[in-house]
Tab-separated table of N, CA and C in Angstrom:
chain	number	residue	atom	x	y	z
A	175	MET	N	13.093	45.769	-7.493
A	175	MET	CA	12.859	43.752	-7.481
A	175	MET	C	13.927	42.880	-8.131
A	176	ASN	N	14.600	42.101	-7.094
A	176	ASN	CA	16.320	41.119	-7.263
A	176	ASN	C	16.166	41.045	-8.534
A	177	ASP	N	17.131	40.524	-9.207
A	177	ASP	CA	17.360	39.408	-10.117
A	177	ASP	C	16.448	38.064	-9.857
A	178	THR	N	16.590	37.443	-8.559
A	178	THR	CA	16.149	36.126	-8.283
A	178	THR	C	14.912	36.414	-8.007
A	179	LEU	N	13.866	37.443	-7.075
A	179	LEU	CA	12.901	37.103	-8.121
A	179	LEU	C	12.193	37.404	-8.870
A	180	LYS	N	12.221	38.444	-9.441
A	180	LYS	CA	13.174	38.362	-11.962
A	180	LYS	C	12.824	37.021	-12.483
A	181	LYS	N	13.512	36.513	-12.016
A	181	LYS	CA	13.391	34.880	-12.392
A	181	LYS	C	13.151	33.521	-12.659
A	182	PHE	N	12.379	33.681	-10.816
A	182	PHE	CA	11.558	32.814	-10.028
A	182	PHE	C	10.607	33.319	-11.124
A	183	ARG	N	9.851	34.096	-11.273
A	183	ARG	CA	8.476	34.692	-11.252
A	183	ARG	C	7.780	34.291	-12.850
A	184	LYS	N	9.448	34.785	-13.627
A	184	LYS	CA	9.328	34.752	-15.402
A	184	LYS	C	9.465	33.125	-15.174
A	185	TYR	N	10.176	31.730	-14.907
A	185	TYR	CA	10.376	31.218	-14.391
A	185	TYR	C	8.444	30.515	-14.393
A	186	ARG	N	8.651	30.176	-12.492
A	186	ARG	CA	7.455	29.473	-12.723
A	186	ARG	C	6.688	30.325	-13.999
A	187	THR	N	6.313	31.831	-14.680
A	187	THR	CA	4.840	31.811	-15.541
A	187	THR	C	4.833	30.554	-16.353
A	188	GLU	N	6.087	30.423	-17.024
A	188	GLU	CA	6.844	30.093	-18.354
A	188	GLU	C	6.477	28.814	-18.300
A	189	MET	N	6.585	27.677	-17.939
A	189	MET	CA	6.702	26.578	-16.977
A	189	MET	C	4.809	25.738	-16.464
A	190	ASN	N	4.668	27.189	-15.430
A	190	ASN	CA	2.906	26.514	-15.649
A	190	ASN	C	2.635	26.853	-16.709
A	191	ASP	N	2.518	27.532	-17.640
A	191	ASP	CA	1.777	27.361	-19.272
A	191	ASP	C	2.032	26.278	-20.039
A	192	ARG	N	3.020	26.422	-19.860
A	192	ARG	CA	3.860	25.582	-20.542
A	192	ARG	C	3.182	23.919	-19.765
A	193	ILE	N	2.789	22.892	-18.414
A	193	ILE	CA	2.348	22.010	-18.106
A	193	ILE	C	0.877	21.913	-17.906
A	194	LEU	N	0.534	23.926	-17.795
A	194	LEU	CA	-1.170	23.202	-18.148
A	194	LEU	C	-1.276	23.730	-19.385
A	195	ASN	N	-1.030	23.908	-19.795
A	195	ASN	CA	-1.485	23.899	-21.621
A	195	ASN	C	-0.143	22.283	-22.356
A	196	SER	N	-0.025	21.563	-21.295
A	196	SER	CA	0.156	19.861	-22.065
A	196	SER	C	-1.022	18.952	-22.861
A	197	ASP	N	-1.870	19.358	-22.995
A	197	ASP	CA	-3.141	18.813	-22.265
A	197	ASP	C	-3.035	17.732	-21.654
A	198	PHE	N	-1.922	17.298	-20.727
A	198	PHE	CA	-2.463	16.522	-20.046
A	198	PHE	C	-3.505	16.457	-18.885
A	199	ARG	N	-4.565	15.985	-18.062
A	199	ARG	CA	-5.387	16.659	-17.945
A	199	ARG	C	-5.275	16.434	-16.098
A	200	ASP	N	-4.633	14.697	-16.025
A	200	ASP	CA	-4.248	15.596	-14.891
A	200	ASP	C	-3.556	16.421	-14.234
A	201	PHE	N	-2.426	16.885	-14.144
A	201	PHE	CA	-1.467	17.792	-14.251
A	201	PHE	C	-2.344	19.259	-13.830
A	202	LYS	N	-3.945	19.793	-14.799
A	202	LYS	CA	-4.548	20.663	-15.387
A	202	LYS	C	-5.823	19.741	-13.140
A	203	LYS	N	-5.206	19.566	-12.409
A	203	LYS	CA	-6.481	18.219	-11.080
A	203	LYS	C	-5.151	19.124	-10.843
A	204	PHE	N	-4.892	18.527	-11.042
A	204	PHE	CA	-3.296	18.893	-9.175
A	204	PHE	C	-3.376	20.634	-8.832
A	205	PHE	N	-2.922	20.730	-10.171
A	205	PHE	CA	-3.220	23.087	-9.971
A	205	PHE	C	-4.196	23.742	-9.168
A	206	ALA	N	-5.808	22.700	-9.544
A	206	ALA	CA	-6.744	23.318	-9.275
A	206	ALA	C	-7.182	22.707	-7.943
A	207	LEU	N	-6.665	21.315	-7.970
A	207	LEU	CA	-6.439	20.962	-6.483
A	207	LEU	C	-5.626	21.859	-5.460
A	208	ASP	N	-4.769	22.201	-5.336
A	208	ASP	CA	-3.875	22.873	-4.700
A	208	ASP	C	-4.569	24.171	-4.553
A	209	ASN	N	-4.131	24.628	-5.932
A	209	ASN	CA	-4.781	26.169	-5.787
A	209	ASN	C	-6.085	25.269	-4.678
A	210	LYS	N	-6.802	25.693	-4.710
A	210	LYS	CA	-8.251	25.176	-3.959
A	210	LYS	C	-7.781	25.565	-2.794
A	211	ALA	N	-6.708	24.204	-2.475
A	211	ALA	CA	-6.602	24.280	-0.962
A	211	ALA	C	-5.653	25.308	-0.111
A	212	TYR	N	-5.855	25.981	-1.090
A	212	TYR	CA	-4.610	27.731	-0.281
A	212	TYR	C	-6.133	28.926	-0.366
A	213	LEU	N	-7.498	28.330	-0.536
A	213	LEU	CA	-8.621	29.334	-0.383
A	213	LEU	C	-8.944	29.863	0.964
A	214	ASN	N	-9.641	31.209	1.278
A	214	ASN	CA	-10.574	31.026	2.371
A	214	ASN	C	-11.498	29.767	2.620
A	215	GLY	N	-11.187	29.911	4.233
A	215	GLY	CA	-12.138	28.040	4.487
A	215	GLY	C	-12.686	28.970	6.206
A	216	ALA	N	-11.967	27.203	6.770
A	216	ALA	CA	-12.007	27.528	7.863
A	216	ALA	C	-11.294	28.897	8.618
A	217	LEU	N	-9.541	27.762	7.504
A	217	LEU	CA	-9.125	28.537	7.963
A	217	LEU	C	-8.481	29.183	7.395
A	218	SER	N	-8.287	30.294	7.361
A	218	SER	CA	-7.645	31.519	6.138
A	218	SER	C	-7.024	31.341	5.330
A	219	ALA	N	-6.751	31.946	4.608
A	219	ALA	CA	-5.287	31.770	3.410
A	219	ALA	C	-4.492	31.709	3.329
A	220	LYS	N	-4.811	33.102	4.339
A	220	LYS	CA	-2.823	33.969	5.424
A	220	LYS	C	-2.685	32.790	5.482
A	221	THR	N	-3.128	31.994	6.703
A	221	THR	CA	-3.040	30.998	7.424
A	221	THR	C	-1.932	29.194	7.094
A	222	LYS	N	-3.529	29.038	5.778
A	222	LYS	CA	-2.720	28.264	4.980
A	222	LYS	C	-1.508	28.987	4.302
A	223	GLU	N	-1.396	28.922	3.672
A	223	GLU	CA	-0.640	29.980	2.811
A	223	GLU	C	1.422	30.106	4.234
A	224	LEU	N	1.099	30.686	5.716
A	224	LEU	CA	1.928	30.224	6.507
A	224	LEU	C	2.501	28.559	6.725
A	225	MET	N	1.120	28.005	6.950
A	225	MET	CA	1.789	26.525	6.436
A	225	MET	C	2.146	25.581	6.104
A	226	GLY	N	1.501	26.470	4.652
A	226	GLY	CA	2.855	25.863	3.347
A	226	GLY	C	4.550	26.587	3.195
A	227	LEU	N	4.326	27.592	4.531
A	227	LEU	CA	6.063	27.537	3.900
A	227	LEU	C	6.667	26.984	5.251
A	228	VAL	N	5.829	27.088	6.004
A	228	VAL	CA	7.092	25.934	7.083
A	228	VAL	C	6.957	24.580	6.272
A	229	ALA	N	5.967	23.887	5.716
A	229	ALA	CA	5.946	22.713	5.542
A	229	ALA	C	7.325	23.205	4.212
A	230	SER	N	7.215	24.087	3.572
A	230	SER	CA	8.323	24.192	2.148
A	230	SER	C	9.738	25.237	2.067
A	231	MET	N	9.549	25.005	4.160
A	231	MET	CA	11.494	24.992	5.074
A	231	MET	C	11.262	23.475	5.284
A	232	VAL	N	10.536	23.101	5.254
A	232	VAL	CA	10.902	21.737	5.956
A	232	VAL	C	11.577	20.227	4.706
A	233	LEU	N	11.012	20.963	3.887
A	233	LEU	CA	11.368	20.099	3.184
A	233	LEU	C	12.850	20.328	2.057
A	234	ARG	N	13.139	21.718	2.937
A	234	ARG	CA	13.688	22.047	2.389
A	234	ARG	C	13.765	23.195	0.944
A	235	CYS	N	12.801	23.412	0.624
A	235	CYS	CA	12.340	23.920	-1.930
A	235	CYS	C	12.853	25.927	-1.643
A	236	ASN	N	13.322	25.593	-1.677
A	236	ASN	CA	13.468	26.961	-1.635
A	236	ASN	C	12.554	27.544	-3.168
A	237	ASP	N	12.912	27.013	-4.518
A	237	ASP	CA	10.886	27.203	-4.881
A	237	ASP	C	10.485	27.831	-3.764
A	238	CYS	N	9.465	27.199	-3.110
A	238	CYS	CA	8.155	26.866	-2.636
A	238	CYS	C	8.206	27.800	-1.740
A	239	ILE	N	9.231	27.704	-0.619
A	239	ILE	CA	9.738	29.820	0.537
A	239	ILE	C	9.559	30.314	-0.224
A	240	LEU	N	10.290	30.464	-1.251
A	240	LEU	CA	9.828	31.930	-1.759
A	240	LEU	C	8.371	32.466	-2.473
A	241	TYR	N	7.532	31.352	-2.983
A	241	TYR	CA	5.953	31.520	-3.349
A	241	TYR	C	5.148	31.249	-2.311
A	242	HIS	N	5.952	30.345	-1.186
A	242	HIS	CA	5.106	30.707	0.008
A	242	HIS	C	5.138	32.351	1.169
A	243	LEU	N	6.106	32.568	-0.172
A	243	LEU	CA	7.137	34.495	1.021
A	243	LEU	C	5.704	34.921	0.192
A	244	GLU	N	5.835	34.589	-1.013
A	244	GLU	CA	5.699	36.093	-1.822
A	244	GLU	C	3.395	35.796	-0.860
A	245	ARG	N	3.337	35.009	-1.350
A	245	ARG	CA	1.662	34.571	-0.963
A	245	ARG	C	1.505	35.206	0.064
A	246	CYS	N	2.603	35.394	1.538
A	246	CYS	CA	2.345	35.221	2.641
A	246	CYS	C	2.080	36.823	2.788
A	247	VAL	N	3.119	37.767	1.902
A	247	VAL	CA	3.133	38.896	1.194
A	247	VAL	C	1.884	39.563	0.736
A	248	GLN	N	1.664	38.611	0.144
A	248	GLN	CA	-0.274	39.057	-0.711
A	248	GLN	C	-1.074	39.521	0.492
A	249	GLU	N	-0.684	38.134	1.612
A	249	GLU	CA	-1.271	38.171	2.634
A	249	GLU	C	-1.990	39.693	4.106
A	250	GLU	N	-0.637	39.973	3.686
A	250	GLU	CA	-0.577	41.476	4.625
A	250	GLU	C	0.281	40.375	6.160
A	251	THR	N	1.040	39.863	6.015
A	251	THR	CA	1.741	38.620	6.937
A	251	THR	C	2.439	39.873	7.633
A	252	THR	N	2.287	40.031	8.864
A	252	THR	CA	3.423	40.773	9.555
A	252	THR	C	4.504	40.009	10.316
A	253	LEU	N	5.345	41.018	10.008
A	253	LEU	CA	6.677	40.528	10.799
A	253	LEU	C	7.176	39.406	11.117
A	254	GLN	N	6.538	40.025	12.320
A	254	GLN	CA	6.155	39.041	13.273
A	254	GLN	C	5.595	37.987	13.350
A	255	GLU	N	4.700	37.513	12.512
A	255	GLU	CA	3.639	36.153	12.257
A	255	GLU	C	5.318	35.359	11.040
A	256	PHE	N	6.025	36.351	10.415
A	256	PHE	CA	7.435	35.952	9.483
A	256	PHE	C	8.266	35.183	11.205
A	257	TYR	N	8.371	35.453	11.851
A	257	TYR	CA	9.515	34.585	12.313
A	257	TYR	C	8.729	33.742	13.445
A	258	GLU	N	7.974	33.448	13.508
A	258	GLU	CA	7.148	32.663	14.502
A	258	GLU	C	6.858	31.741	13.986
A	259	THR	N	6.570	31.399	12.425
A	259	THR	CA	6.221	30.644	11.404
A	259	THR	C	7.492	29.664	11.141
A	260	PHE	N	8.916	30.818	10.994
A	260	PHE	CA	10.512	30.522	10.500
A	260	PHE	C	10.860	29.489	11.335
A	261	ASN	N	10.473	29.209	12.582
A	261	ASN	CA	11.059	28.774	13.937
A	261	ASN	C	9.793	28.133	14.392
A	262	ILE	N	8.946	27.939	14.032
A	262	ILE	CA	7.858	26.612	14.051
A	262	ILE	C	8.744	25.494	12.917
A	263	ALA	N	9.064	26.103	11.674
A	263	ALA	CA	9.777	25.530	10.477
A	263	ALA	C	10.920	25.230	11.410
A	264	LEU	N	12.023	25.096	12.422
A	264	LEU	CA	13.316	24.910	12.599
A	264	LEU	C	12.923	24.513	14.082
A	265	ILE	N	11.811	24.551	14.429
A	265	ILE	CA	11.317	23.223	15.820
A	265	ILE	C	10.929	21.986	14.962
A	266	VAL	N	10.227	22.129	13.636
A	266	VAL	CA	10.021	20.757	13.437
A	266	VAL	C	10.950	20.119	12.366
A	267	GLY	N	11.270	21.055	11.693
A	267	GLY	CA	12.754	20.045	10.905
A	267	GLY	C	14.340	19.930	11.240
A	268	GLY	N	14.853	20.852	12.626
A	268	GLY	CA	16.049	20.607	13.310
A	268	GLY	C	17.073	22.242	12.434
A	269	SER	N	18.324	22.347	12.185
A	269	SER	CA	19.143	22.832	12.201
A	269	SER	C	19.013	22.620	10.581
A	270	ILE	N	18.706	21.603	10.224
A	270	ILE	CA	18.675	21.678	8.793
A	270	ILE	C	18.258	22.318	8.020
A	271	VAL	N	17.588	22.906	8.450
A	271	VAL	CA	16.825	23.395	8.149
A	271	VAL	C	17.509	24.912	8.346
A	272	ILE	N	17.952	25.417	8.612
A	272	ILE	CA	18.731	26.769	9.060
A	272	ILE	C	19.211	27.281	7.242
A	273	PRO	N	20.170	26.630	6.474
A	273	PRO	CA	20.083	27.426	5.065
A	273	PRO	C	18.950	27.995	5.110
A	274	HIS	N	17.431	27.167	4.436
A	274	HIS	CA	16.478	27.733	4.299
A	274	HIS	C	16.500	28.700	4.416
A	275	LEU	N	16.765	28.826	6.042
A	275	LEU	CA	15.771	30.239	7.096
A	275	LEU	C	16.350	31.590	6.100
A	276	ARG	N	18.186	30.869	6.446
A	276	ARG	CA	18.320	32.192	5.321
A	276	ARG	C	18.199	32.487	4.091
A	277	TYR	N	18.350	31.623	3.683
A	277	TYR	CA	16.978	31.993	2.132
A	277	TYR	C	16.024	33.122	2.457
A	278	ALA	N	15.911	32.150	3.263
A	278	ALA	CA	13.804	32.899	3.441
A	278	ALA	C	13.726	34.350	4.244
A	279	ILE	N	14.590	34.817	4.770
A	279	ILE	CA	14.905	36.223	5.374
A	279	ILE	C	15.419	37.339	4.689
A	280	GLU	N	16.137	36.654	3.499
A	280	GLU	CA	16.959	37.196	2.348
A	280	GLU	C	15.219	36.987	1.505
A	281	GLN	N	15.082	36.533	0.761
A	281	GLN	CA	13.879	36.366	-0.173
A	281	GLN	C	13.317	38.059	0.247
A	282	LEU	N	12.352	37.277	1.719
A	282	LEU	CA	11.525	38.370	2.672
A	282	LEU	C	11.728	39.009	3.028
A	283	ASP	N	13.293	40.346	3.350
A	283	ASP	CA	13.835	41.280	2.682
A	283	ASP	C	12.897	42.352	1.582
A	284	ASP	N	13.867	41.356	-0.056
A	284	ASP	CA	13.500	42.098	-0.983
A	284	ASP	C	12.255	42.884	-1.126
A	285	LEU	N	11.296	41.184	-0.437
A	285	LEU	CA	9.763	41.273	-0.985
A	285	LEU	C	8.809	42.399	0.205
A	286	LEU	N	9.561	42.508	0.890
A	286	LEU	CA	9.100	43.325	1.603
A	286	LEU	C	10.168	45.429	1.453
A	287	ASN	N	10.977	45.173	0.696
A	287	ASN	CA	11.901	46.731	-0.052
A	287	ASN	C	10.798	46.646	-1.336
A	288	GLU	N	10.268	45.891	-2.078
A	288	GLU	CA	9.854	45.669	-2.597
A	288	GLU	C	8.538	45.982	-3.229
A	289	LYS	N	7.707	45.226	-1.689
A	289	LYS	CA	6.621	46.252	-1.748
A	289	LYS	C	6.075	47.589	-1.257
A	290	LYS	N	7.726	48.032	-0.550
A	290	LYS	CA	7.731	49.431	0.247
A	290	LYS	C	7.768	50.685	-0.914
A	291	ASN	N	8.156	50.093	-1.998
A	291	ASN	CA	8.587	50.707	-2.589
A	291	ASN	C	7.702	50.877	-3.714
A	292	GLU	N	6.459	49.605	-4.358
A	292	GLU	CA	5.298	50.097	-5.246
A	292	GLU	C	4.631	51.217	-4.270
A	293	LYS	N	4.621	50.539	-2.999
A	293	LYS	CA	3.304	51.522	-2.529
A	293	LYS	C	4.285	53.375	-1.704
A	294	GLU	N	5.200	53.711	-1.767
A	294	GLU	CA	5.451	55.085	-2.348
A	294	GLU	C	5.542	55.310	-4.307
A	295	THR	N	5.914	54.210	-4.055
A	295	THR	CA	5.564	54.727	-6.027
A	295	THR	C	4.266	55.148	-6.189
A	296	SER	N	3.567	54.883	-6.228
A	296	SER	CA	1.814	54.631	-5.745
A	296	SER	C	1.688	55.713	-5.473
A	297	ASN	N	1.807	55.580	-3.993
A	297	ASN	CA	1.420	56.918	-3.380
A	297	ASN	C	2.387	58.669	-3.619
A	298	ASN	N	3.135	58.025	-4.867
A	298	ASN	CA	4.005	59.321	-5.116
A	298	ASN	C	3.098	60.186	-6.817
A	299	SER	N	2.156	58.977	-7.210
A	299	SER	CA	1.842	59.153	-8.118
A	299	SER	C	0.097	59.297	-7.735
A	300	GLU	N	-0.213	59.411	-6.581
A	300	GLU	CA	-1.747	59.559	-6.312
A	300	GLU	C	-1.808	61.219	-6.112
A	301	THR	N	-0.209	61.589	-5.403
A	301	THR	CA	0.645	62.837	-5.454
A	301	THR	C	0.370	64.447	-6.223
A	302	ASN	N	0.533	63.203	-7.496
A	302	ASN	CA	1.152	63.932	-8.832
A	302	ASN	C	-0.605	64.293	-9.433
A	303	TYR	N	-0.905	63.344	-8.774
A	303	TYR	CA	-2.354	63.748	-9.863
A	303	TYR	C	-2.733	64.408	-9.267
A	304	ASN	N	-3.418	64.353	-7.899
A	304	ASN	CA	-4.098	65.352	-7.770
A	304	ASN	C	-3.237	66.959	-7.443
A	305	GLY	N	-1.709	66.879	-7.857
A	305	GLY	CA	-1.358	68.807	-7.730
A	305	GLY	C	-1.384	68.976	-6.768
A	306	LYS	N	-1.196	67.838	-5.685
A	306	LYS	CA	-0.036	68.444	-4.313
A	306	LYS	C	1.192	68.756	-4.560
């Protein structure tokens, strides 16, 4: 896992825990609302995450981009679906989105490599376990 992913995950987890344990009820309400918005409904969770990715790119929030990229990978988004989503962000946001497109592609490469490595490790463990 690259350093950016590791730092992002650690920071996000630590700060979310701190925010949610602050005993300020409105924070908890917002986090719950945000979580619920991305669940399967009339639109799939994957579609909603792709929409969140577009919004994050247009709003130029790299932390948000990385979060939605990670969720989209978990939702089995294809490379072509990512590219079409990136294109929508470019059309909506214009050339100001290009630096964030670069960031998104770099981070997506890392996330997909991580996923590939996890699958290979899992397959090797299964092979070793089965004695083959």
